[in-house]
CSV table of C-alpha atoms in Angstrom, one decimal:
chain,number,residue,atom,x,y,z
A,58,MET,CA,-6.9,20.1,-41.4
A,59,LEU,CA,-5.7,16.9,-42.9
A,60,ARG,CA,-8.3,14.9,-41.0
A,61,SER,CA,-11.1,16.6,-42.9
A,62,LEU,CA,-9.7,15.3,-46.3
A,63,LEU,CA,-11.2,11.8,-45.9
A,64,PRO,CA,-14.6,11.9,-47.6
A,65,LEU,CA,-17.8,11.2,-45.7
A,66,GLY,CA,-19.1,7.7,-46.1
A,67,VAL,CA,-15.8,6.0,-47.1
A,68,ALA,CA,-16.3,2.4,-46.2
A,69,LEU,CA,-13.8,0.3,-44.3
A,70,LEU,CA,-11.4,-1.1,-46.9
A,71,GLY,CA,-13.1,0.7,-49.7
A,72,VAL,CA,-14.8,-2.5,-50.6
A,73,THR,CA,-17.6,-2.4,-53.2
A,74,SER,CA,-19.3,-5.7,-52.7
A,75,VAL,CA,-19.9,-8.5,-50.2
A,76,LEU,CA,-18.8,-12.0,-51.0
A,77,ALA,CA,-21.8,-14.3,-51.4
A,78,VAL,CA,-20.0,-17.4,-50.1
A,79,GLU,CA,-19.1,-17.4,-46.4
A,80,PRO,CA,-16.0,-19.3,-45.4
A,81,PRO,CA,-16.5,-22.3,-43.0
A,82,SER,CA,-16.7,-21.4,-39.3
A,83,CYS,CA,-14.4,-22.9,-36.7
A,84,SER,CA,-14.4,-23.4,-32.9
A,85,LEU,CA,-12.8,-25.6,-30.3
A,86,ASP,CA,-15.5,-28.2,-31.1
A,87,LYS,CA,-15.5,-27.7,-34.8
A,88,LYS,CA,-12.1,-27.6,-36.5
A,89,CYS,CA,-11.4,-26.4,-40.0
A,90,PRO,CA,-11.6,-28.7,-42.9
A,91,GLU,CA,-8.5,-29.9,-44.6
A,92,GLU,CA,-9.0,-27.8,-47.8
A,93,ALA,CA,-9.4,-24.6,-45.7
A,94,PRO,CA,-7.3,-25.6,-42.7
A,95,CYS,CA,-6.5,-22.3,-40.9
A,96,CYS,CA,-8.9,-20.9,-38.2
A,97,SER,CA,-8.5,-17.1,-38.3
A,98,GLN,CA,-8.9,-14.7,-35.4
A,99,TYR,CA,-12.5,-14.3,-36.5
A,100,ASN,CA,-13.4,-18.0,-36.3
A,101,GLN,CA,-13.5,-18.6,-40.0
A,102,CYS,CA,-11.5,-21.1,-42.1
A,103,GLY,CA,-9.3,-20.5,-45.1
A,104,VAL,CA,-5.8,-20.3,-46.4
A,105,GLY,CA,-3.2,-17.5,-46.9
A,106,ALA,CA,-3.8,-14.7,-44.5
A,107,PHE,CA,-6.1,-16.9,-42.4
A,108,CYS,CA,-2.9,-18.8,-41.6
A,109,LEU,CA,-0.9,-15.8,-40.5
A,110,GLY,CA,-1.4,-13.4,-37.5
A,111,GLY,CA,-4.4,-14.5,-35.5
A,112,CYS,CA,-4.5,-18.1,-36.7
A,113,ASP,CA,-5.6,-20.3,-33.8
A,114,PRO,CA,-3.9,-23.7,-33.9
A,115,ARG,CA,-6.5,-25.2,-31.4
A,116,MET,CA,-9.3,-24.7,-33.9
A,117,SER,CA,-7.4,-25.3,-37.2
A,118,PHE,CA,-7.3,-28.6,-39.1
A,119,SER,CA,-4.0,-29.6,-37.4
A,120,ILE,CA,-1.7,-27.9,-35.0
A,121,ASP,CA,0.8,-27.1,-37.8
A,122,SER,CA,-1.8,-25.5,-40.2
A,123,CYS,CA,-0.9,-22.0,-38.9
A,124,VAL,CA,2.2,-20.3,-40.1
A,125,PRO,CA,4.8,-19.8,-37.3
A,126,ALA,CA,4.7,-16.3,-35.8
A,127,PRO,CA,7.7,-13.9,-36.0
A,128,VAL,CA,9.5,-13.6,-32.6
A,129,CYS,CA,9.7,-10.5,-30.5
A,130,LYS,CA,12.0,-7.6,-31.6
A,131,ASP,CA,12.9,-4.6,-29.5
A,132,LYS,CA,11.5,-1.7,-31.5
A,133,THR,CA,10.2,1.9,-31.3
A,134,TYR,CA,7.4,2.7,-33.7
A,135,LYS,CA,7.4,6.5,-34.3
A,136,MET,CA,3.9,6.3,-35.9
A,137,ASP,CA,4.8,9.3,-38.1
A,138,SER,CA,4.8,7.3,-41.4
A,139,LEU,CA,2.7,4.5,-43.0
A,140,ASP,CA,5.6,3.3,-45.2
A,141,ARG,CA,5.9,0.1,-43.1
A,142,TYR,CA,2.1,-0.5,-42.9
A,143,LYS,CA,0.4,-3.0,-45.2
A,144,HIS,CA,-3.2,-4.0,-45.6
A,145,ILE,CA,-3.8,-7.6,-44.6
A,146,SER,CA,-4.3,-8.5,-48.2
A,147,GLU,CA,-0.8,-7.4,-49.1
A,148,TYR,CA,1.2,-9.2,-46.3
A,149,LEU,CA,2.6,-12.7,-46.6
A,150,GLY,CA,4.5,-12.9,-43.4
A,151,ASP,CA,7.8,-11.0,-43.9
A,152,SER,CA,8.1,-8.9,-40.7
A,153,SER,CA,11.5,-7.6,-41.7
A,154,LYS,CA,9.7,-5.4,-44.3
A,155,VAL,CA,6.4,-4.6,-42.6
A,156,ASP,CA,5.8,-3.4,-39.1
A,157,TRP,CA,2.0,-3.2,-39.0
A,158,VAL,CA,-0.8,-5.0,-40.8
A,159,GLY,CA,-4.4,-4.0,-40.7
A,160,GLN,CA,-7.7,-3.0,-42.2
A,161,GLY,CA,-9.5,0.2,-42.2
A,162,GLU,CA,-8.4,3.8,-42.8
A,163,PRO,CA,-5.2,4.8,-41.0
A,164,LEU,CA,-4.1,8.4,-41.8
A,165,LEU,CA,-1.2,10.7,-40.9
A,166,TYR,CA,-1.7,14.0,-39.1
A,167,ASN,CA,0.9,16.2,-37.5
A,168,GLY,CA,3.4,13.4,-37.2
A,169,HIS,CA,1.0,10.9,-35.7
A,170,THR,CA,-1.1,8.1,-36.9
A,171,LEU,CA,-4.9,8.5,-36.8
A,172,LEU,CA,-7.1,5.4,-36.7
A,173,THR,CA,-10.4,6.6,-38.3
A,174,MET,CA,-14.0,5.4,-38.4
A,175,PRO,CA,-16.0,7.0,-41.2
A,176,PRO,CA,-19.9,6.9,-41.1
A,177,LYS,CA,-21.4,3.5,-41.4
A,178,SER,CA,-18.0,1.8,-41.2
A,179,VAL,CA,-16.6,-0.5,-38.5
A,180,GLY,CA,-13.4,1.4,-37.9
A,181,THR,CA,-9.7,0.6,-38.2
A,182,VAL,CA,-7.4,-2.0,-36.6
A,183,LEU,CA,-3.6,-2.3,-36.8
A,184,ALA,CA,-1.5,-5.2,-35.4
A,185,THR,CA,2.3,-5.6,-35.2
A,186,THR,CA,3.8,-8.2,-37.4
A,187,THR,CA,6.1,-9.5,-34.6
A,188,TYR,CA,4.9,-11.1,-31.3
A,189,MET,CA,5.7,-10.3,-27.7
A,190,TRP,CA,6.3,-13.3,-25.4
A,191,TYR,CA,6.4,-11.2,-22.2
A,192,GLY,CA,8.0,-7.7,-22.0
A,193,ASN,CA,7.0,-4.1,-22.0
A,194,VAL,CA,4.9,-2.1,-24.5
A,195,LYS,CA,4.2,1.6,-24.1
A,196,ALA,CA,1.9,3.8,-26.3
A,197,ARG,CA,1.3,7.5,-26.4
A,198,ILE,CA,-2.4,7.9,-27.2
A,199,LYS,CA,-5.2,10.5,-27.5
A,200,THR,CA,-8.5,8.6,-27.6
A,201,SER,CA,-11.6,9.0,-29.7
A,202,ARG,CA,-14.8,10.4,-28.2
A,203,GLY,CA,-18.6,10.1,-28.6
A,204,ALA,CA,-21.3,7.7,-27.6
A,205,GLY,CA,-20.7,4.2,-28.8
A,206,VAL,CA,-17.1,4.9,-29.9
A,207,ILE,CA,-14.4,2.7,-28.5
A,208,THR,CA,-10.6,3.0,-28.6
A,209,ALA,CA,-8.4,0.0,-27.7
A,210,PHE,CA,-4.8,-0.8,-27.1
A,211,ILE,CA,-4.2,-4.4,-26.4
A,212,LEU,CA,-1.9,-7.4,-26.4
A,213,PHE,CA,-3.7,-10.3,-28.1
A,214,SER,CA,-2.4,-13.9,-28.8
A,215,ASP,CA,-3.4,-16.3,-31.5
A,216,VAL,CA,-5.0,-18.5,-28.7
A,217,LYS,CA,-6.8,-15.4,-27.4
A,218,ASP,CA,-4.8,-14.6,-24.3
A,219,GLU,CA,-5.3,-10.8,-23.9
A,220,ILE,CA,-4.2,-7.8,-21.8
A,221,ASP,CA,-5.8,-4.5,-22.6
A,222,TYR,CA,-6.7,-0.9,-22.2
A,223,GLU,CA,-10.0,0.4,-23.5
A,224,TRP,CA,-11.7,3.8,-23.6
A,225,VAL,CA,-15.4,4.4,-23.9
A,226,GLY,CA,-16.0,7.7,-25.8
A,227,VAL,CA,-18.5,9.2,-23.4
A,228,ASP,CA,-16.2,8.9,-20.4
A,229,LEU,CA,-12.9,10.7,-21.2
A,230,ASN,CA,-11.7,10.6,-17.6
A,231,THR,CA,-11.7,6.8,-17.3
A,232,VAL,CA,-9.7,4.0,-18.9
A,233,GLN,CA,-10.7,0.3,-18.5
A,234,THR,CA,-8.1,-2.4,-18.0
A,235,ASN,CA,-8.6,-6.1,-18.4
A,236,TYR,CA,-7.0,-9.5,-19.1
A,237,TYR,CA,-8.2,-12.8,-20.4
A,238,PHE,CA,-6.8,-16.4,-20.6
A,239,GLN,CA,-7.7,-18.1,-23.9
A,240,GLY,CA,-10.7,-15.9,-24.4
A,241,ILE,CA,-12.5,-17.1,-21.3
A,242,THR,CA,-14.7,-14.3,-20.2
A,243,ASP,CA,-14.5,-13.3,-16.5
A,244,TYR,CA,-15.8,-9.8,-15.8
A,245,GLY,CA,-14.1,-9.9,-12.4
A,246,ASN,CA,-10.9,-9.3,-14.3
A,247,THR,CA,-11.9,-5.7,-15.2
A,248,GLY,CA,-10.5,-2.6,-13.6
A,249,ASN,CA,-11.1,1.2,-14.0
A,250,SER,CA,-8.5,3.9,-13.8
A,251,SER,CA,-8.7,7.7,-13.8
A,252,VAL,CA,-7.1,9.8,-16.6
A,253,ASP,CA,-7.5,13.5,-17.4
A,254,ASP,CA,-9.3,14.2,-20.7
A,255,SER,CA,-8.1,11.3,-22.8
A,256,TYR,CA,-9.4,12.9,-26.0
A,257,ASN,CA,-7.6,16.3,-25.9
A,258,LYS,CA,-4.5,15.2,-24.0
A,259,PHE,CA,-1.8,12.7,-24.8
A,260,HIS,CA,-1.1,10.1,-22.1
A,261,ASP,CA,1.4,7.3,-21.9
A,262,TYR,CA,-0.1,3.9,-21.4
A,263,GLU,CA,2.2,1.0,-20.6
A,264,ILE,CA,1.8,-2.8,-20.1
A,265,GLN,CA,4.6,-4.6,-18.2
A,266,TRP,CA,4.0,-8.3,-18.6
A,267,THR,CA,6.2,-11.0,-17.0
A,268,PRO,CA,5.6,-14.6,-16.3
A,269,ASP,CA,4.7,-13.6,-12.8
A,270,GLU,CA,2.6,-10.4,-13.0
A,271,ILE,CA,1.0,-7.8,-15.2
A,272,ARG,CA,1.4,-4.1,-14.4
A,273,TRP,CA,-0.7,-1.4,-16.1
A,274,ILE,CA,1.2,1.9,-15.9
A,275,ILE,CA,-0.3,5.3,-16.8
A,276,ASP,CA,2.0,8.4,-17.3
A,277,GLY,CA,4.8,6.6,-15.5
A,278,LYS,CA,2.8,5.5,-12.4
A,279,VAL,CA,1.8,1.9,-11.7
A,280,ASP,CA,-2.0,2.0,-11.6
A,281,ARG,CA,-2.8,-1.7,-11.3
A,282,THR,CA,-1.0,-5.0,-10.7
A,283,LYS,CA,-2.2,-8.5,-11.3
A,284,LYS,CA,-0.1,-11.4,-10.1
A,285,ARG,CA,-0.2,-14.8,-11.7
A,286,SER,CA,-0.4,-16.3,-8.2
A,287,GLU,CA,-3.8,-14.8,-7.9
A,288,THR,CA,-5.2,-16.6,-11.1
A,289,TRP,CA,-4.9,-20.2,-10.1
A,290,ASN,CA,-8.0,-22.1,-11.0
A,291,ALA,CA,-8.3,-25.1,-8.6
A,292,THR,CA,-11.2,-26.6,-10.5
A,293,SER,CA,-9.3,-26.8,-13.8
A,294,GLN,CA,-5.9,-27.0,-12.2
A,295,GLN,CA,-4.4,-24.3,-14.3
A,296,TRP,CA,-3.3,-20.6,-14.3
A,297,ASN,CA,-5.9,-18.4,-15.9
A,298,TYR,CA,-3.2,-16.0,-16.8
A,299,PRO,CA,-2.1,-14.5,-20.2
A,300,GLN,CA,1.0,-16.4,-21.2
A,301,THR,CA,1.4,-16.9,-24.9
A,302,PRO,CA,3.1,-14.8,-27.7
A,303,SER,CA,0.9,-11.8,-28.5
A,304,ARG,CA,0.7,-9.0,-31.1
A,305,VAL,CA,0.2,-5.4,-30.1
A,306,GLN,CA,-3.1,-4.3,-31.6
A,307,ILE,CA,-4.6,-0.8,-31.7
A,308,SER,CA,-8.1,0.0,-32.9
A,309,ILE,CA,-11.2,2.2,-33.1
A,310,TRP,CA,-14.5,0.5,-33.4
A,311,PRO,CA,-18.3,1.2,-33.0
A,312,GLY,CA,-19.4,-0.5,-29.8
A,313,GLY,CA,-22.6,1.4,-30.1
A,314,LEU,CA,-23.8,0.0,-33.5
A,315,GLU,CA,-27.5,-0.6,-33.2
A,316,THR,CA,-27.0,-4.1,-34.5
A,317,ASN,CA,-24.8,-5.0,-31.5
A,318,ALA,CA,-26.2,-6.7,-28.5
A,319,LYS,CA,-27.9,-4.4,-26.0
A,320,GLY,CA,-25.3,-5.1,-23.3
A,321,THR,CA,-22.5,-4.0,-25.7
A,322,VAL,CA,-24.3,-0.8,-26.7
A,323,ASP,CA,-25.0,0.0,-23.1
A,324,TRP,CA,-21.3,-0.6,-22.1
A,325,ALA,CA,-20.2,1.6,-25.1
A,326,GLY,CA,-22.2,4.5,-23.8
A,327,GLY,CA,-25.2,4.2,-26.1
A,328,LYS,CA,-25.9,4.1,-29.8
A,329,ILE,CA,-23.3,5.7,-32.1
A,330,ASP,CA,-24.3,9.0,-33.8
A,331,TRP,CA,-23.2,9.1,-37.4
A,332,ASN,CA,-24.3,12.7,-37.7
A,333,SER,CA,-22.4,14.0,-34.6
A,334,ASP,CA,-20.4,17.2,-34.5
A,335,GLU,CA,-17.3,15.1,-34.8
A,336,ILE,CA,-18.5,13.5,-38.1
A,337,LYS,CA,-19.6,16.9,-39.4
A,338,LYS,CA,-16.3,18.6,-38.6
A,339,TYR,CA,-13.8,15.9,-39.6
A,340,GLY,CA,-15.7,13.3,-41.6
A,341,TYR,CA,-15.0,10.5,-39.2
A,342,TYR,CA,-14.3,9.6,-35.6
A,343,PHE,CA,-10.6,9.1,-34.8
A,344,ALA,CA,-8.0,8.2,-32.2
A,345,THR,CA,-4.5,9.5,-32.3
A,346,PHE,CA,-1.4,7.3,-31.8
A,347,GLY,CA,2.0,8.7,-31.1
A,348,GLU,CA,5.2,6.7,-30.4
A,349,ILE,CA,4.8,3.0,-29.4
A,350,LYS,CA,7.8,1.2,-27.9
A,351,VAL,CA,8.2,-2.6,-27.5
A,352,GLU,CA,10.8,-4.1,-25.3
A,353,CYS,CA,11.1,-7.9,-25.3
A,354,TRP,CA,11.4,-10.0,-22.2
A,355,LYS,CA,15.1,-10.7,-21.5
A,356,THR,CA,15.7,-14.4,-20.5
A,357,ASP,CA,17.9,-17.2,-21.7
A,358,LYS,CA,15.3,-19.9,-20.8
A,359,ALA,CA,11.7,-20.3,-21.8
A,360,PRO,CA,9.1,-19.0,-21.2
A,361,GLY,CA,9.7,-15.7,-22.9
A,362,THR,CA,12.7,-16.2,-25.1
A,363,ASN,CA,13.2,-14.7,-28.6
A,364,LYS,CA,16.3,-16.4,-29.8
A,365,GLY,CA,15.1,-17.8,-33.1
A,366,ILE,CA,13.0,-16.7,-36.0
A,367,SER,CA,9.5,-17.8,-35.0
A,368,TYR,CA,7.1,-19.2,-32.4
A,369,TYR,CA,4.9,-22.2,-32.9
A,370,TYR,CA,2.8,-24.5,-30.6
A,371,ASN,CA,3.6,-28.1,-30.1
A,372,ASP,CA,0.4,-29.0,-28.3
A,373,ILE,CA,-3.2,-27.7,-28.6
A,374,SER,CA,-3.4,-27.0,-24.9
A,375,ALA,CA,-1.6,-23.8,-26.0
A,376,THR,CA,-0.1,-22.8,-22.7
A,377,ASN,CA,3.4,-21.2,-22.2
A,378,ASN,CA,5.2,-24.6,-21.9
A,379,THR,CA,3.9,-25.6,-25.4
A,380,VAL,CA,5.4,-22.5,-27.2
A,381,VAL,CA,8.5,-23.3,-29.2
A,382,ASP,CA,11.1,-20.6,-30.0
A,383,SER,CA,12.2,-22.0,-33.4
A,384,ASN,CA,13.9,-21.3,-36.7
A,385,ARG,CA,10.9,-22.2,-38.8
A,386,PRO,CA,10.1,-19.8,-41.6
A,387,THR,CA,7.3,-17.3,-41.4
A,388,ILE,CA,6.8,-16.2,-45.1
A,389,LEU,CA,4.2,-17.6,-47.5
A,390,LYS,CA,4.9,-17.7,-51.2
A,391,SER,CA,1.3,-16.8,-52.0
A,392,PHE,CA,-2.2,-16.6,-50.5
A,393,LEU,CA,-2.7,-20.2,-51.3
A,394,GLY,CA,-0.1,-21.2,-48.8
A,395,THR,CA,-0.6,-22.7,-45.3
A,396,GLY,CA,1.7,-23.7,-42.4
A,397,LYS,CA,1.8,-27.2,-43.9
A,398,ASN,CA,2.6,-26.0,-47.5
A,399,MET,CA,4.1,-22.6,-47.4
A,400,ASN,CA,5.4,-22.7,-50.9
A,401,LYS,CA,2.1,-23.4,-52.6
A,402,ALA,CA,1.4,-21.4,-55.7
A,403,ASP,CA,4.9,-20.1,-56.0
A,404,SER,CA,5.2,-17.6,-58.9
A,405,THR,CA,7.0,-20.4,-60.9
A,406,GLN,CA,3.9,-22.5,-60.7
A,407,SER,CA,0.9,-22.1,-63.0
A,408,GLY,CA,-2.9,-22.4,-62.4
A,409,SER,CA,-3.1,-20.5,-59.1
A,410,ALA,CA,-6.2,-18.7,-60.1
A,411,SER,CA,-8.2,-21.7,-61.1
A,412,GLN,CA,-7.0,-23.6,-58.0
A,413,SER,CA,-8.2,-20.8,-55.8
A,414,SER,CA,-11.6,-19.9,-57.2
A,415,ALA,CA,-13.4,-21.0,-54.1
A,416,ILE,CA,-10.8,-20.7,-51.4
A,417,HIS,CA,-11.0,-17.9,-48.9
A,418,ALA,CA,-7.6,-16.2,-48.3
A,419,ILE,CA,-8.4,-13.0,-46.4
A,420,PRO,CA,-10.0,-13.1,-42.9
A,421,GLY,CA,-13.3,-11.3,-42.9
A,422,GLY,CA,-13.8,-12.1,-46.6
A,423,GLY,CA,-11.7,-12.6,-49.7
A,424,ILE,CA,-11.3,-15.4,-52.2
A,425,VAL,CA,-7.9,-15.8,-53.7
A,426,GLY,CA,-7.7,-15.0,-57.4
A,427,PRO,CA,-7.5,-12.1,-59.9
A,428,GLY,CA,-9.2,-9.0,-58.6
A,429,ASN,CA,-9.6,-10.3,-55.1
A,430,ILE,CA,-11.0,-7.6,-52.8
A,431,PRO,CA,-11.2,-8.2,-49.0
A,432,GLY,CA,-14.2,-7.2,-47.0
A,433,ALA,CA,-17.5,-8.9,-46.1
A,434,SER,CA,-18.6,-10.1,-42.7
A,435,GLY,CA,-16.6,-11.7,-39.9
A,436,ASN,CA,-17.7,-13.6,-36.8
A,437,GLY,CA,-18.4,-11.4,-33.9
A,438,GLY,CA,-17.5,-12.1,-30.3
A,439,SER,CA,-19.4,-10.8,-27.3
A,440,GLY,CA,-18.7,-7.5,-25.7
A,441,SER,CA,-21.7,-7.9,-23.5
A,442,GLY,CA,-23.3,-10.0,-20.9
A,443,GLY,CA,-22.4,-13.6,-20.3
A,444,SER,CA,-21.2,-15.3,-17.2
A,445,GLY,CA,-17.7,-15.4,-15.8
A,446,GLY,CA,-15.5,-18.3,-16.8
A,447,SER,CA,-13.0,-18.3,-14.0
A,448,ASN,CA,-14.2,-21.6,-12.6
A,449,SER,CA,-15.8,-23.3,-15.5
A,450,ASP,CA,-12.7,-24.8,-17.3
A,451,SER,CA,-12.6,-28.6,-17.1
A,452,GLY,CA,-10.0,-29.5,-19.7
A,453,ALA,CA,-7.3,-30.5,-17.2
A,454,ALA,CA,-9.4,-30.9,-14.0
A,455,GLY,CA,-8.0,-33.2,-11.4
A,456,ASN,CA,-4.7,-34.0,-13.1
A,457,PRO,CA,-2.1,-34.5,-10.3
A,458,SER,CA,0.8,-33.1,-12.3
A,459,CYS,CA,-0.7,-29.6,-12.2
A,460,ASP,CA,0.0,-27.6,-9.0
A,461,SER,CA,-0.3,-24.0,-7.9
A,462,GLN,CA,3.4,-23.7,-7.1
A,463,SER,CA,4.9,-23.7,-10.5
A,464,PHE,CA,4.1,-22.2,-13.9
A,465,ILE,CA,3.7,-25.4,-15.8
A,466,GLN,CA,0.4,-26.0,-17.6
A,467,ASN,CA,0.8,-29.3,-19.5
A,468,CYS,CA,-1.0,-31.1,-16.7
A,469,GLY,CA,0.1,-34.5,-17.9
A,470,GLN,CA,-1.7,-34.2,-21.2
A,471,PRO,CA,-0.1,-36.4,-23.9
A,472,SER,CA,1.7,-34.3,-26.5
A,473,THR,CA,0.4,-33.7,-30.0
A,474,ASP,CA,3.8,-32.4,-30.9
A,475,GLY,CA,4.0,-31.8,-34.6
A,476,GLY,CA,7.8,-31.4,-34.4
A,477,ASP,CA,9.2,-30.3,-37.7
A,478,SER,CA,7.0,-32.7,-39.7
A,479,ASN,CA,4.0,-31.8,-41.8
A,480,ASN,CA,2.0,-34.9,-41.1
A,481,ASN,CA,0.2,-34.1,-37.8
A,482,ASN,CA,-3.5,-34.2,-38.6
A,483,ASN,CA,-4.6,-34.7,-35.0
A,484,ASN,CA,-8.1,-33.2,-34.7
A,485,SER,CA,-8.8,-34.2,-31.1
A,486,ASN,CA,-9.6,-31.6,-28.4
A,487,ASN,CA,-7.4,-33.2,-25.8
A,488,GLY,CA,-6.0,-30.6,-23.4
A,489,VAL,CA,-8.1,-27.7,-24.9
A,490,ARG,CA,-10.1,-25.6,-22.4
A,491,GLY,CA,-13.8,-26.4,-22.5
A,492,ALA,CA,-15.1,-23.3,-20.9
A,493,ASP,CA,-17.1,-20.2,-22.0
A,494,ARG,CA,-15.3,-19.2,-25.2
A,495,THR,CA,-17.1,-15.9,-25.6
A,496,LEU,CA,-14.5,-13.2,-26.3
A,497,GLY,CA,-14.1,-10.1,-24.1
A,498,ALA,CA,-15.0,-6.6,-25.2
A,499,SER,CA,-11.6,-5.7,-26.6
A,500,ALA,CA,-11.3,-9.0,-28.5
A,501,PHE,CA,-14.7,-8.2,-29.9
A,502,ALA,CA,-13.3,-4.8,-30.8
A,503,VAL,CA,-10.7,-6.4,-33.0
A,504,ILE,CA,-13.2,-8.7,-34.6
A,505,ILE,CA,-15.7,-6.0,-35.4
A,506,GLY,CA,-12.9,-3.7,-36.3
A,507,ILE,CA,-12.1,-5.7,-39.5
A,508,ALA,CA,-15.5,-7.1,-40.3
A,509,GLY,CA,-15.6,-5.2,-43.6
A,510,LEU,CA,-19.0,-4.3,-45.1
A,511,LEU,CA,-21.3,-5.7,-42.5
A,512,PHE,CA,-23.1,-2.4,-42.0
A,513,LEU,CA,-22.9,-0.7,-45.3
């Protein structure tokens, strides 16, 4: 079978060396420096791809450091070709030419896409190049199997709002559902649903997401509903509800790596076996993805519009009322570009290699210049332990303009609107949530899924 053609031991990305110099780290309390202004999904600073999908404006040097995100488009992805897939090191933001970006080893088999995880690798992750700001997404999936092997199908925003399905490879009759607001961990958000043999049988998994509720639908039947009205946090005076433009992300990752936290390994069903029957038979663990269909939310008034070219944030509180549906461009001229200087190192300019000799341009590792090879380590989140964050936010506590009757989250915070200028260098944390910022398990899946050579 085609699956057996991938050699044993192929590393994620095919990288041969690990960069010695780590990029600067970033967080809500430690923003990126001006020379590496973009905080990637993996909490590291750089330029180029760091400023594209996953760039968090709250943690970047300024709110306009990140490149605007392509708006939602109705689309059906047949997943029977990789012609419109690009490795993250080949994508500069033109979503009209590329449907999926990622890292790892996706393969084709019998008209479907396999996400593979060879021995000692950290799996494969793919993300759409366009963003959903509410709407429906449905995916036809057969999961991976085995202790420590995780399959994920999620919606994930640049400010770490998340809605997900996850499967643990030792329990093929259960799927876990979850949601997060801005990465705040609350394990009370998790639910379990029954499925029949998720490895051998295709099932249709759907997320219906509106400004008022999330519905998880399996094989055409509503399995779980979460209403926004149930997520009001009286302490912080805000809705702890996913509400910002998100990419569809699919992945396979090793939750059972022995280097992971014990809580993560236990949740993942135990340590991963790189000499399992699955590895011996096929050369890797794999999950199978059939058709994925995205339908955008239909509305003439924000939140949830998709009238323009791109989305950007005009305030670092990063709630739905700070999202702007705009006509700002989304395409960098090179991996030296940022949201504030998208034309940097145009092909008509000279000296790009010398300018970039110490600038990281690929999240997870990668310094711009001749012969750049992405890889290296990323910053892990937490798939284990930790306390819930549902009542720990204090960023907007007590502000009288917040109330539980309307979906407005600005809470009277002064705007740090960058407008269409490129001069906003506000580095304050006003309006940013100050709670437990540990990522949930599926966010951790994406992080570890493109960490490169950490475990080779």
